[in-house]
PDB file of C-alpha atoms in Angstrom:
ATOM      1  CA  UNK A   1      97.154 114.562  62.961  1.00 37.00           C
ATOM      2  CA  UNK A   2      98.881 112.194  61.005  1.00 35.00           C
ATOM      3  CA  UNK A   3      97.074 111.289  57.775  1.00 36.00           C
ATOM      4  CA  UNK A   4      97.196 109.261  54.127  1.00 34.00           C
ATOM      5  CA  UNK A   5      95.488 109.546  51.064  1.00 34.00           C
ATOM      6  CA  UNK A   6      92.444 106.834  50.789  1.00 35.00           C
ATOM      7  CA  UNK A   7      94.415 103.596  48.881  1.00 35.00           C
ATOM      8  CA  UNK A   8      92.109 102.915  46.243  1.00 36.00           C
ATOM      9  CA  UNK A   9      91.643 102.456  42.727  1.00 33.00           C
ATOM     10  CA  UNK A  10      89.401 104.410  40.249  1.00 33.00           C
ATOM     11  CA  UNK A  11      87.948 103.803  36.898  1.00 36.00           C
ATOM     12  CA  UNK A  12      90.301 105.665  34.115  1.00 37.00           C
ATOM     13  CA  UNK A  13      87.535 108.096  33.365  1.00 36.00           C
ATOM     14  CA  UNK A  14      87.421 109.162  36.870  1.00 39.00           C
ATOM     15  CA  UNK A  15      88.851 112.558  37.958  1.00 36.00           C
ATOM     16  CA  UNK A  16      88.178 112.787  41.804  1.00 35.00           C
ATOM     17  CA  UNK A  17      89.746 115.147  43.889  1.00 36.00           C
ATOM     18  CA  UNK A  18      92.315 113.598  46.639  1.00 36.00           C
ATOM     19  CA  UNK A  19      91.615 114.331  50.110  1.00 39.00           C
ATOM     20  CA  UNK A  20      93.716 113.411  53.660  1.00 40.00           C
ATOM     21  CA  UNK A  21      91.723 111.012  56.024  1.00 44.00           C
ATOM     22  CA  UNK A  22      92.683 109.891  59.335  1.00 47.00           C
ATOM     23  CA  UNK A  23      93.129 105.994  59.438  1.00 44.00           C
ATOM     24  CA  UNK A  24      89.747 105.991  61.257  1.00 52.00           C
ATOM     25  CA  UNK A  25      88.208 107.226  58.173  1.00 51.00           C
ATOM     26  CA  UNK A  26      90.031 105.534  55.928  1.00 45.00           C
ATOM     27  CA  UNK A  27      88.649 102.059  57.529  1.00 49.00           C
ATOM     28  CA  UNK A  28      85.121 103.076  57.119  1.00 54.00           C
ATOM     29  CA  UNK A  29      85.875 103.963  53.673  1.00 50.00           C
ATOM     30  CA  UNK A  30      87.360 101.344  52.193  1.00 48.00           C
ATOM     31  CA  UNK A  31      86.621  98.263  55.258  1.00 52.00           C
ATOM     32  CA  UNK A  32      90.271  97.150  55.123  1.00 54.00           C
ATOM     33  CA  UNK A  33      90.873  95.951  59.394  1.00 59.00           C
ATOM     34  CA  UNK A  34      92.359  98.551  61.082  1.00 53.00           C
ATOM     35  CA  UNK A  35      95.390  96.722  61.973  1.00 59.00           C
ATOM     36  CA  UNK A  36      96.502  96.843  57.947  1.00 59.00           C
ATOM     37  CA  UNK A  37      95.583 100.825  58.373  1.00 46.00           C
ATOM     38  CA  UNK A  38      97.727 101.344  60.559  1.00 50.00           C
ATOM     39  CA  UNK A  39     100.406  99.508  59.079  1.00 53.00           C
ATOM     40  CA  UNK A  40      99.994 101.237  55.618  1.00 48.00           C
ATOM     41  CA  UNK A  41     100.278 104.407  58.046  1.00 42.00           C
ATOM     42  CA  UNK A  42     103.321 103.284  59.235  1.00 48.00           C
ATOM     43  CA  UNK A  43     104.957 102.245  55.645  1.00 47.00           C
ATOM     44  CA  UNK A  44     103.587 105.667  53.968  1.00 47.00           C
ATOM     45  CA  UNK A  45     104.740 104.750  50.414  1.00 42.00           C
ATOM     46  CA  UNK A  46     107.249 106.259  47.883  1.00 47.00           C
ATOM     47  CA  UNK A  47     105.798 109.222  45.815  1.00 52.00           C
ATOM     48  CA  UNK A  48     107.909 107.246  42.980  1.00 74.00           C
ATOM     49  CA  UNK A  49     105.989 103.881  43.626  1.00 92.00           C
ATOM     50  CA  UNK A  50     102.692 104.033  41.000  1.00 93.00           C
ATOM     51  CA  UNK A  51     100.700 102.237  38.745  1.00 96.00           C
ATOM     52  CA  UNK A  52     101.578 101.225  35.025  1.00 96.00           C
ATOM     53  CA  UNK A  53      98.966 100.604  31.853  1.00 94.00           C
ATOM     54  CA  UNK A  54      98.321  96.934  32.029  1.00 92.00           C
ATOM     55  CA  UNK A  55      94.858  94.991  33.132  1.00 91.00           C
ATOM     56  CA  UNK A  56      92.547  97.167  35.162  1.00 90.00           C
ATOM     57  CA  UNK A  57      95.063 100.478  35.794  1.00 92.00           C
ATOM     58  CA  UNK A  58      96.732 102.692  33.820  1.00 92.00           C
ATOM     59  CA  UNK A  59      99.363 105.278  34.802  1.00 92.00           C
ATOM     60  CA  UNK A  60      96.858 107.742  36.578  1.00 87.00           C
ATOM     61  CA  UNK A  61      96.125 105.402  39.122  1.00 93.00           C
ATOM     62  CA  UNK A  62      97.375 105.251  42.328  1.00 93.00           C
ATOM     63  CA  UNK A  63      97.804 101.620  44.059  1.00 95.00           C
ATOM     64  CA  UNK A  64      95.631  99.760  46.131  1.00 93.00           C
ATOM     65  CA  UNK A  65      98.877  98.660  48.132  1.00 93.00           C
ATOM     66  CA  UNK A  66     102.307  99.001  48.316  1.00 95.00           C
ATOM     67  CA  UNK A  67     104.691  96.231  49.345  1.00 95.00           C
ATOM     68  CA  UNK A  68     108.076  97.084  50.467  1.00 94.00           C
ATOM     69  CA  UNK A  69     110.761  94.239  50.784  1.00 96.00           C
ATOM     70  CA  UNK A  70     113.820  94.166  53.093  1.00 93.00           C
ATOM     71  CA  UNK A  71     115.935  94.314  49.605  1.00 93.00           C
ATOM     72  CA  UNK A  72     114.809  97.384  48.973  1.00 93.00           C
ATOM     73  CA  UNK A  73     112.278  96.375  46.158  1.00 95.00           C
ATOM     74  CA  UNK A  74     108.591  97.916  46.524  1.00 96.00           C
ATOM     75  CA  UNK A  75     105.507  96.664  44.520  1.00 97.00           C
ATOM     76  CA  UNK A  76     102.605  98.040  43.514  1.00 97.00           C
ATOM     77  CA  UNK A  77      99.096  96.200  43.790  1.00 97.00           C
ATOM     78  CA  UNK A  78      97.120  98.135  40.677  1.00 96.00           C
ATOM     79  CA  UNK A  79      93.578  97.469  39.816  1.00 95.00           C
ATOM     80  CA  UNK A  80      89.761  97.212  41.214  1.00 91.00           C
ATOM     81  CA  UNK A  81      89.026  96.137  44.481  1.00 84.00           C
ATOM     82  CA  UNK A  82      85.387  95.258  45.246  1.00 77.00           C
ATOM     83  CA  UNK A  83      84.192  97.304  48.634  1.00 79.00           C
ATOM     84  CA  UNK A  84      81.358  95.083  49.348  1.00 78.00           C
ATOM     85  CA  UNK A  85      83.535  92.057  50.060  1.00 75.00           C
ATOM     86  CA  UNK A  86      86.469  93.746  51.820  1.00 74.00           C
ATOM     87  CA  UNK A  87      85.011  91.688  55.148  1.00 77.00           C
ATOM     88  CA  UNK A  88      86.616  89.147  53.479  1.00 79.00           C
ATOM     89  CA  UNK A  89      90.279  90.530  52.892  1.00 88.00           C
ATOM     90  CA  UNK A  90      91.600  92.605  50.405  1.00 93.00           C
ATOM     91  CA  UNK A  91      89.377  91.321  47.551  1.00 93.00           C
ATOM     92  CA  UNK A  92      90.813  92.319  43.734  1.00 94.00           C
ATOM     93  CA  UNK A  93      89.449  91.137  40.437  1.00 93.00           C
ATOM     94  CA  UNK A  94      91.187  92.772  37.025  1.00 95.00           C
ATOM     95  CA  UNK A  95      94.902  93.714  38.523  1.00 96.00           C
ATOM     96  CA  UNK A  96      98.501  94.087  38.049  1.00 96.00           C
ATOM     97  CA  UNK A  97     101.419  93.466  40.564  1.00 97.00           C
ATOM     98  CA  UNK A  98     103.998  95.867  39.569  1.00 97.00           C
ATOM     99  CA  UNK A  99     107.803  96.063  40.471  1.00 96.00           C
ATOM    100  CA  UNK A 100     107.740 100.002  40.757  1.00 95.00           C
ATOM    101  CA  UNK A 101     111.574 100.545  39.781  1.00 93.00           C
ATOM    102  CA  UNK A 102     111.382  98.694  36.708  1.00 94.00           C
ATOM    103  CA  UNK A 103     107.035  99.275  35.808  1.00 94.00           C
ATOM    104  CA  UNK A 104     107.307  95.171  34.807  1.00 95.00           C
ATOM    105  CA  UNK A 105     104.081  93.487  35.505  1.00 96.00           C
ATOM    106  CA  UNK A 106     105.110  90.349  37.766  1.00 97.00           C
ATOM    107  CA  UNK A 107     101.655  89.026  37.538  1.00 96.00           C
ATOM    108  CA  UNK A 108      97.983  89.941  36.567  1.00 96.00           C
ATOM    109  CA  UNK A 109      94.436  88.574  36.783  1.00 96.00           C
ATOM    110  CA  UNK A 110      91.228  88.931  34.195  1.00 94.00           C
ATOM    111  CA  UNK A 111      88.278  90.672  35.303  1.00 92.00           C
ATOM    112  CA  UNK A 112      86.551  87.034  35.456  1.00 90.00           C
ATOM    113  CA  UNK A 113      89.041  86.274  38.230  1.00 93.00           C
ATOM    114  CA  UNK A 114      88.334  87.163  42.022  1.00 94.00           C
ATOM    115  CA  UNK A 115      91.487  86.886  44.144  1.00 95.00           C
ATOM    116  CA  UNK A 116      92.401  87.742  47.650  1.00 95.00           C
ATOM    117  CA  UNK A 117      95.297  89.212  48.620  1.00 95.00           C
ATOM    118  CA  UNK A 118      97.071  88.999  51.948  1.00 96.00           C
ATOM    119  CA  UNK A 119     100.632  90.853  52.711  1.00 94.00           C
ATOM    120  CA  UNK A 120     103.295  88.970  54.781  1.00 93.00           C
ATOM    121  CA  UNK A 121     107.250  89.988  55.361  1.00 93.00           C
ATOM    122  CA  UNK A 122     108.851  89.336  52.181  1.00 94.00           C
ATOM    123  CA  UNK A 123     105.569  88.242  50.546  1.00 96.00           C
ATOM    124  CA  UNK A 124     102.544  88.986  48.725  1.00 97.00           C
ATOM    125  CA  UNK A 125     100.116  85.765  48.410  1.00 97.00           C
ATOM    126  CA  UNK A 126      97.278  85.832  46.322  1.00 97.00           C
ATOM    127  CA  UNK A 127      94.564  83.634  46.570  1.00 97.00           C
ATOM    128  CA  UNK A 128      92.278  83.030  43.840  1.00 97.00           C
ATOM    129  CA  UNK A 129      88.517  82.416  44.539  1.00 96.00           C
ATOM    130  CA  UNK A 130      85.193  81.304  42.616  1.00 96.00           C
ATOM    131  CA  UNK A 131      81.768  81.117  43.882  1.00 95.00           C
ATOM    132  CA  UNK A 132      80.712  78.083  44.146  1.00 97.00           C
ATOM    133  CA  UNK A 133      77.661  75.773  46.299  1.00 98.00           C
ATOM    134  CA  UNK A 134      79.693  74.512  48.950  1.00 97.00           C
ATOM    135  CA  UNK A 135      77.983  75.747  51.983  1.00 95.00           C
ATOM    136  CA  UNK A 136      74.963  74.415  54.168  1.00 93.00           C
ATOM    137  CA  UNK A 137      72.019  73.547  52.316  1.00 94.00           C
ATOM    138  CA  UNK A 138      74.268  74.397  48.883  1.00 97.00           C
ATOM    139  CA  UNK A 139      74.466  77.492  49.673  1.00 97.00           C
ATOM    140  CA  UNK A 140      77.019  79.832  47.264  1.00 97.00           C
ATOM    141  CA  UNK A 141      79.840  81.052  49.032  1.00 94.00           C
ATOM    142  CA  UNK A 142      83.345  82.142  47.889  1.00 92.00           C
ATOM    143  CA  UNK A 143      86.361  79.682  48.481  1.00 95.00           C
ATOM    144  CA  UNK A 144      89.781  79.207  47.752  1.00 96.00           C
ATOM    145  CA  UNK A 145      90.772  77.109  44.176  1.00 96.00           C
ATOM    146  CA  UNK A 146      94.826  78.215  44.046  1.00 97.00           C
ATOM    147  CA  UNK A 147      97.501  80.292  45.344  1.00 97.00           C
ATOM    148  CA  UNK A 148     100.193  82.336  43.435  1.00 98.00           C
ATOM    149  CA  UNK A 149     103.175  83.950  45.887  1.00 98.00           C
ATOM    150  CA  UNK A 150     105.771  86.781  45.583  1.00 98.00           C
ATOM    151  CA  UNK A 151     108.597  86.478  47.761  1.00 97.00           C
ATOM    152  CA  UNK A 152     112.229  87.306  47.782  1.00 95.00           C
ATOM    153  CA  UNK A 153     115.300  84.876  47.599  1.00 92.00           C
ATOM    154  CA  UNK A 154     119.257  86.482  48.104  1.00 90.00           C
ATOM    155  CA  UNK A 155     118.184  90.280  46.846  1.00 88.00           C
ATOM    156  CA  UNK A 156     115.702  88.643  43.859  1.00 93.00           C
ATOM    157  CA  UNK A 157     112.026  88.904  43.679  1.00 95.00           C
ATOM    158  CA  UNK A 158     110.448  85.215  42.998  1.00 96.00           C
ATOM    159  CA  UNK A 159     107.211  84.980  41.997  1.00 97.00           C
ATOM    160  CA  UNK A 160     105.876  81.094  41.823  1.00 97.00           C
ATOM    161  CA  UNK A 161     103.729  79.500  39.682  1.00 96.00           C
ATOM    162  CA  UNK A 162     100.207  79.683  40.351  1.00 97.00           C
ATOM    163  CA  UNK A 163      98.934  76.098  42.022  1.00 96.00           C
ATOM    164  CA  UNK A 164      95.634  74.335  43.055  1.00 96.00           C
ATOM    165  CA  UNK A 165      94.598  74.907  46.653  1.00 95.00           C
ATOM    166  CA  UNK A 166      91.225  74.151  47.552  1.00 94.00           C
ATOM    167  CA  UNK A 167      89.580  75.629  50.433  1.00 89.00           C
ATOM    168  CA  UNK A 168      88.341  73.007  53.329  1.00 91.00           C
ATOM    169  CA  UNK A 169      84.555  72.116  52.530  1.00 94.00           C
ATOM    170  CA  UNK A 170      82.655  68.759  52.244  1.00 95.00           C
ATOM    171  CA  UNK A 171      79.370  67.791  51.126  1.00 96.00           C
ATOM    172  CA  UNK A 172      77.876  64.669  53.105  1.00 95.00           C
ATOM    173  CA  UNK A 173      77.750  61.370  50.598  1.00 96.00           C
ATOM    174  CA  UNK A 174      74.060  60.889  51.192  1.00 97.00           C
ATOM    175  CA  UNK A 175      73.615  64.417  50.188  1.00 97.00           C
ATOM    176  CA  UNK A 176      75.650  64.169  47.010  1.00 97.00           C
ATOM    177  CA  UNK A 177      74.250  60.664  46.404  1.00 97.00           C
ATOM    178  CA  UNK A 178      70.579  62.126  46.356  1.00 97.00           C
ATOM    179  CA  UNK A 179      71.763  65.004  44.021  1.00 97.00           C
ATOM    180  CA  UNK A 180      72.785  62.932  40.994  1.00 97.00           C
ATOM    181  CA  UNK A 181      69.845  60.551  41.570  1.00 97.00           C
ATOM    182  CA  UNK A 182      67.780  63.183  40.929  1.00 96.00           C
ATOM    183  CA  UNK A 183      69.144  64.532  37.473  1.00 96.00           C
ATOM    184  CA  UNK A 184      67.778  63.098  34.198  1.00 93.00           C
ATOM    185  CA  UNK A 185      69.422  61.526  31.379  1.00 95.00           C
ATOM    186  CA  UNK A 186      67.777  63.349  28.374  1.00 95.00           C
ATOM    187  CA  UNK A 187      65.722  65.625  30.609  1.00 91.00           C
ATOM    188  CA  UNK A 188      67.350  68.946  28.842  1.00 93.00           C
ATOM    189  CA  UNK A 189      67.903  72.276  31.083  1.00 92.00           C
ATOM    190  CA  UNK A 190      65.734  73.718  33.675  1.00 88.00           C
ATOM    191  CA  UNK A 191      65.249  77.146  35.787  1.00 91.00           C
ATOM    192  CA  UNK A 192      67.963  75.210  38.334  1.00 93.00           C
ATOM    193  CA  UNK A 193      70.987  74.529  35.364  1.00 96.00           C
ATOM    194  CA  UNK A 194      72.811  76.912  37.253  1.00 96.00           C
ATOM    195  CA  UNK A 195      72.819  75.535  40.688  1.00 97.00           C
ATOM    196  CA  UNK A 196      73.028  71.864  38.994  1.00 97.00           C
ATOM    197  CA  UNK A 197      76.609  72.955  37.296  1.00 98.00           C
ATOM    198  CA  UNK A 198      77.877  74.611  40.367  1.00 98.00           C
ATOM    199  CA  UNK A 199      76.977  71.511  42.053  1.00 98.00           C
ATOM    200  CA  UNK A 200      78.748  69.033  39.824  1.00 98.00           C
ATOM    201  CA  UNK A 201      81.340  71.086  39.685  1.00 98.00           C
ATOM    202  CA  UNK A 202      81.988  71.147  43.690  1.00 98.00           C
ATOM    203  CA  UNK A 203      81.445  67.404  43.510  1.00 98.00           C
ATOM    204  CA  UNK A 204      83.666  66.765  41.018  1.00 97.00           C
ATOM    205  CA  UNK A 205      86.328  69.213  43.194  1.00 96.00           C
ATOM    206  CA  UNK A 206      85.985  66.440  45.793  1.00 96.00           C
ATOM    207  CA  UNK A 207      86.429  63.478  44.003  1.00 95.00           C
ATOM    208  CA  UNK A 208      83.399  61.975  42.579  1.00 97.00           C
ATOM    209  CA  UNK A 209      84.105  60.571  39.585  1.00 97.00           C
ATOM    210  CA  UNK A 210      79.810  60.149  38.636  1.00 98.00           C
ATOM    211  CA  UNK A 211      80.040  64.281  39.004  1.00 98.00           C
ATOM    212  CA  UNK A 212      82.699  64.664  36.792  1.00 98.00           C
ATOM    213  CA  UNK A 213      81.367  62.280  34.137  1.00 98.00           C
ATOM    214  CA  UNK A 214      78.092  64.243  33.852  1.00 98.00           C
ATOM    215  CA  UNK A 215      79.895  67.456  34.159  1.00 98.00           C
ATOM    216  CA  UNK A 216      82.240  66.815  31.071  1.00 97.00           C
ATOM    217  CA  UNK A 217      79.797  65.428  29.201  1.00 97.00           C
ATOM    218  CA  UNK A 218      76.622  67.421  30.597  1.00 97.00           C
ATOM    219  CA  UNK A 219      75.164  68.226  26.396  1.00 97.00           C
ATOM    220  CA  UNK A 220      75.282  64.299  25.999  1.00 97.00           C
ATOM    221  CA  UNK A 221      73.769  63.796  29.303  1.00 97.00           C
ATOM    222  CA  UNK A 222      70.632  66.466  28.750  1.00 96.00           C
ATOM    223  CA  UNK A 223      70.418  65.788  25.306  1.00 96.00           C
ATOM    224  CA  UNK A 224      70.727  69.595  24.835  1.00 95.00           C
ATOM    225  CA  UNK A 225      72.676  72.285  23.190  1.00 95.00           C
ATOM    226  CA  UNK A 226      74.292  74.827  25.512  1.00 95.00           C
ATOM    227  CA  UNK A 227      74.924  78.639  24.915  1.00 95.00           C
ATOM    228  CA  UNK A 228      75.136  81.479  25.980  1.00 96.00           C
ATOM    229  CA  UNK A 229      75.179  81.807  30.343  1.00 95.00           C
ATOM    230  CA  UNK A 230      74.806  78.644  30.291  1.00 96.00           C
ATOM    231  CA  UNK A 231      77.783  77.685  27.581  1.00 96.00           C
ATOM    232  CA  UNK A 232      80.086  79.571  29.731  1.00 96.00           C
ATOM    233  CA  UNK A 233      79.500  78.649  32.898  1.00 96.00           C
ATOM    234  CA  UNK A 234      79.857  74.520  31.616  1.00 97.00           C
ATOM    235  CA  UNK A 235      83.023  75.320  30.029  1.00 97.00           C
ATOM    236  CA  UNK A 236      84.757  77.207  32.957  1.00 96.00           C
ATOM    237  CA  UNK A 237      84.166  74.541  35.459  1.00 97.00           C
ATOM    238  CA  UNK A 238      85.191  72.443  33.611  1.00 98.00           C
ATOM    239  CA  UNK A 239      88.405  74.213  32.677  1.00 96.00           C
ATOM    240  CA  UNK A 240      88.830  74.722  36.775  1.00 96.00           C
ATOM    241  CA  UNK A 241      89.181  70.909  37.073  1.00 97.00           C
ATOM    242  CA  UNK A 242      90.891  70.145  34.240  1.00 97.00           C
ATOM    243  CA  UNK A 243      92.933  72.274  35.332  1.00 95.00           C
ATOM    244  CA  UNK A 244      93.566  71.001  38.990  1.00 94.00           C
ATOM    245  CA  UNK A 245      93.492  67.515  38.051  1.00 91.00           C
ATOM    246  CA  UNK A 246      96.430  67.896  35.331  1.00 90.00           C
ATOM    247  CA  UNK A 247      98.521  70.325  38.707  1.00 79.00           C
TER     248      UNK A 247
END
């Protein structure tokens, strides 16, 4: 019986022992659809196709995934995946993409960063998510903020610039109307400063420009000093539009 070694990374200080699986197995271990099994089965990769030192892998590693072009170039996707979301897609945070002739890093992502990444012909797009409150009754779920793509033009590898692409959600106006109606002016932070920031943040990813003027200014508009969690949180969402708005 036909079989490949499980694709998946490890952390540097691991030292398991590599074992053959069928592509059965190797679908209930790692949750990647059986169709992509099958077609990693098919593509067996390169013994001379690895992984390189760079965010989240080092040379011992072997590659979550390798993509093989019709010009002959094969890349290696190097890094963590996360097995609990792999119902999702191929989910990576802290990775390389490697070009495995020349061990060049065409892109990589921070271990902040959650991405998804999806293999076409001739492509690797990678989708970078966030959790944020945009589902029913605010509920957190993970969506789509921009897109990054590796594709092939004439015999050279292309790899575009990373661009905002929101995922499809909405938020009802009387529901985001009775949200900012009921934050305070001056009213500092409370147990829900978490949810309120992922909330202004989604609103202000739609448009509303009240959202965006409480979000950028949210110390002013509490009358309190953020830190820590808190400080972080504020500062990223607020980098995420920025961001978007100036694209």
């Amino acid at each position: 019986m036909l079989g490949i070694s499980v694709i998946a990374c490890k952390n540097n200080s691991d030292s398991k022992e590599e074992k053959e699986l069928t592509k059965t197995e190797i679908q209930a271990e790692t949750k990647i659809p059986i169709n992509q099994v099958e077609k990693e089965l098919e593509e067996k990769p390169s013994t001379d196709c690895k992984c390189f030192n760079g965010i989240g892998s080092s040379e011992d590693d072997k590659p979550i995934i390798i993509s093989k072009f019709s010009n002959g170039t094969s890349l290696s996707l190097c890094g963590y995946f996360d097995k609990e979301k792999q119902d999702k897609g191929l989910i990576m945070s802290e990775f390389n993409i490697f070009n495995c002739k020349t061990g060049s890093s065409l892109v990589e992502y921070g271990a902040v960063q959650t991405c998804r990444i999806e293999q076409k012909k001739d492509s690797l797009i990678i989708r970078e998510l966030k959790y944020l409150p945009v589902g029913k009754n605010w509920n957190w779920e993970l969506i789509q903020i921009a897109r990054q793509e590796i594709t092939q033009k004439e015999g050279e590898i292309i790899v575009s610039n990373q661009i905002p692409e929101t995922g499809n959600f909405d938020i009802n106006k009387t529901t985001q109307i009775e949200f900012l109606n009921s934050l305070k002016r001056g009213g500092g932070f409370d147990s829900e400063w978490e949810s309120d920031l992922g909330k202004l943040e989604v609103l202000s990813l739609l448009g509303n420009d009240e959202a965006w003027e409480i979000l950028k200014n949210y110390e002013d508009f509490t009358g309190a000093k953020t830190d820590g969690a808190l400080a972080e949180q504020w500062k990223d969402a607020i980098a995420t539009i920025e961001w978007i708005k100036e694209k």
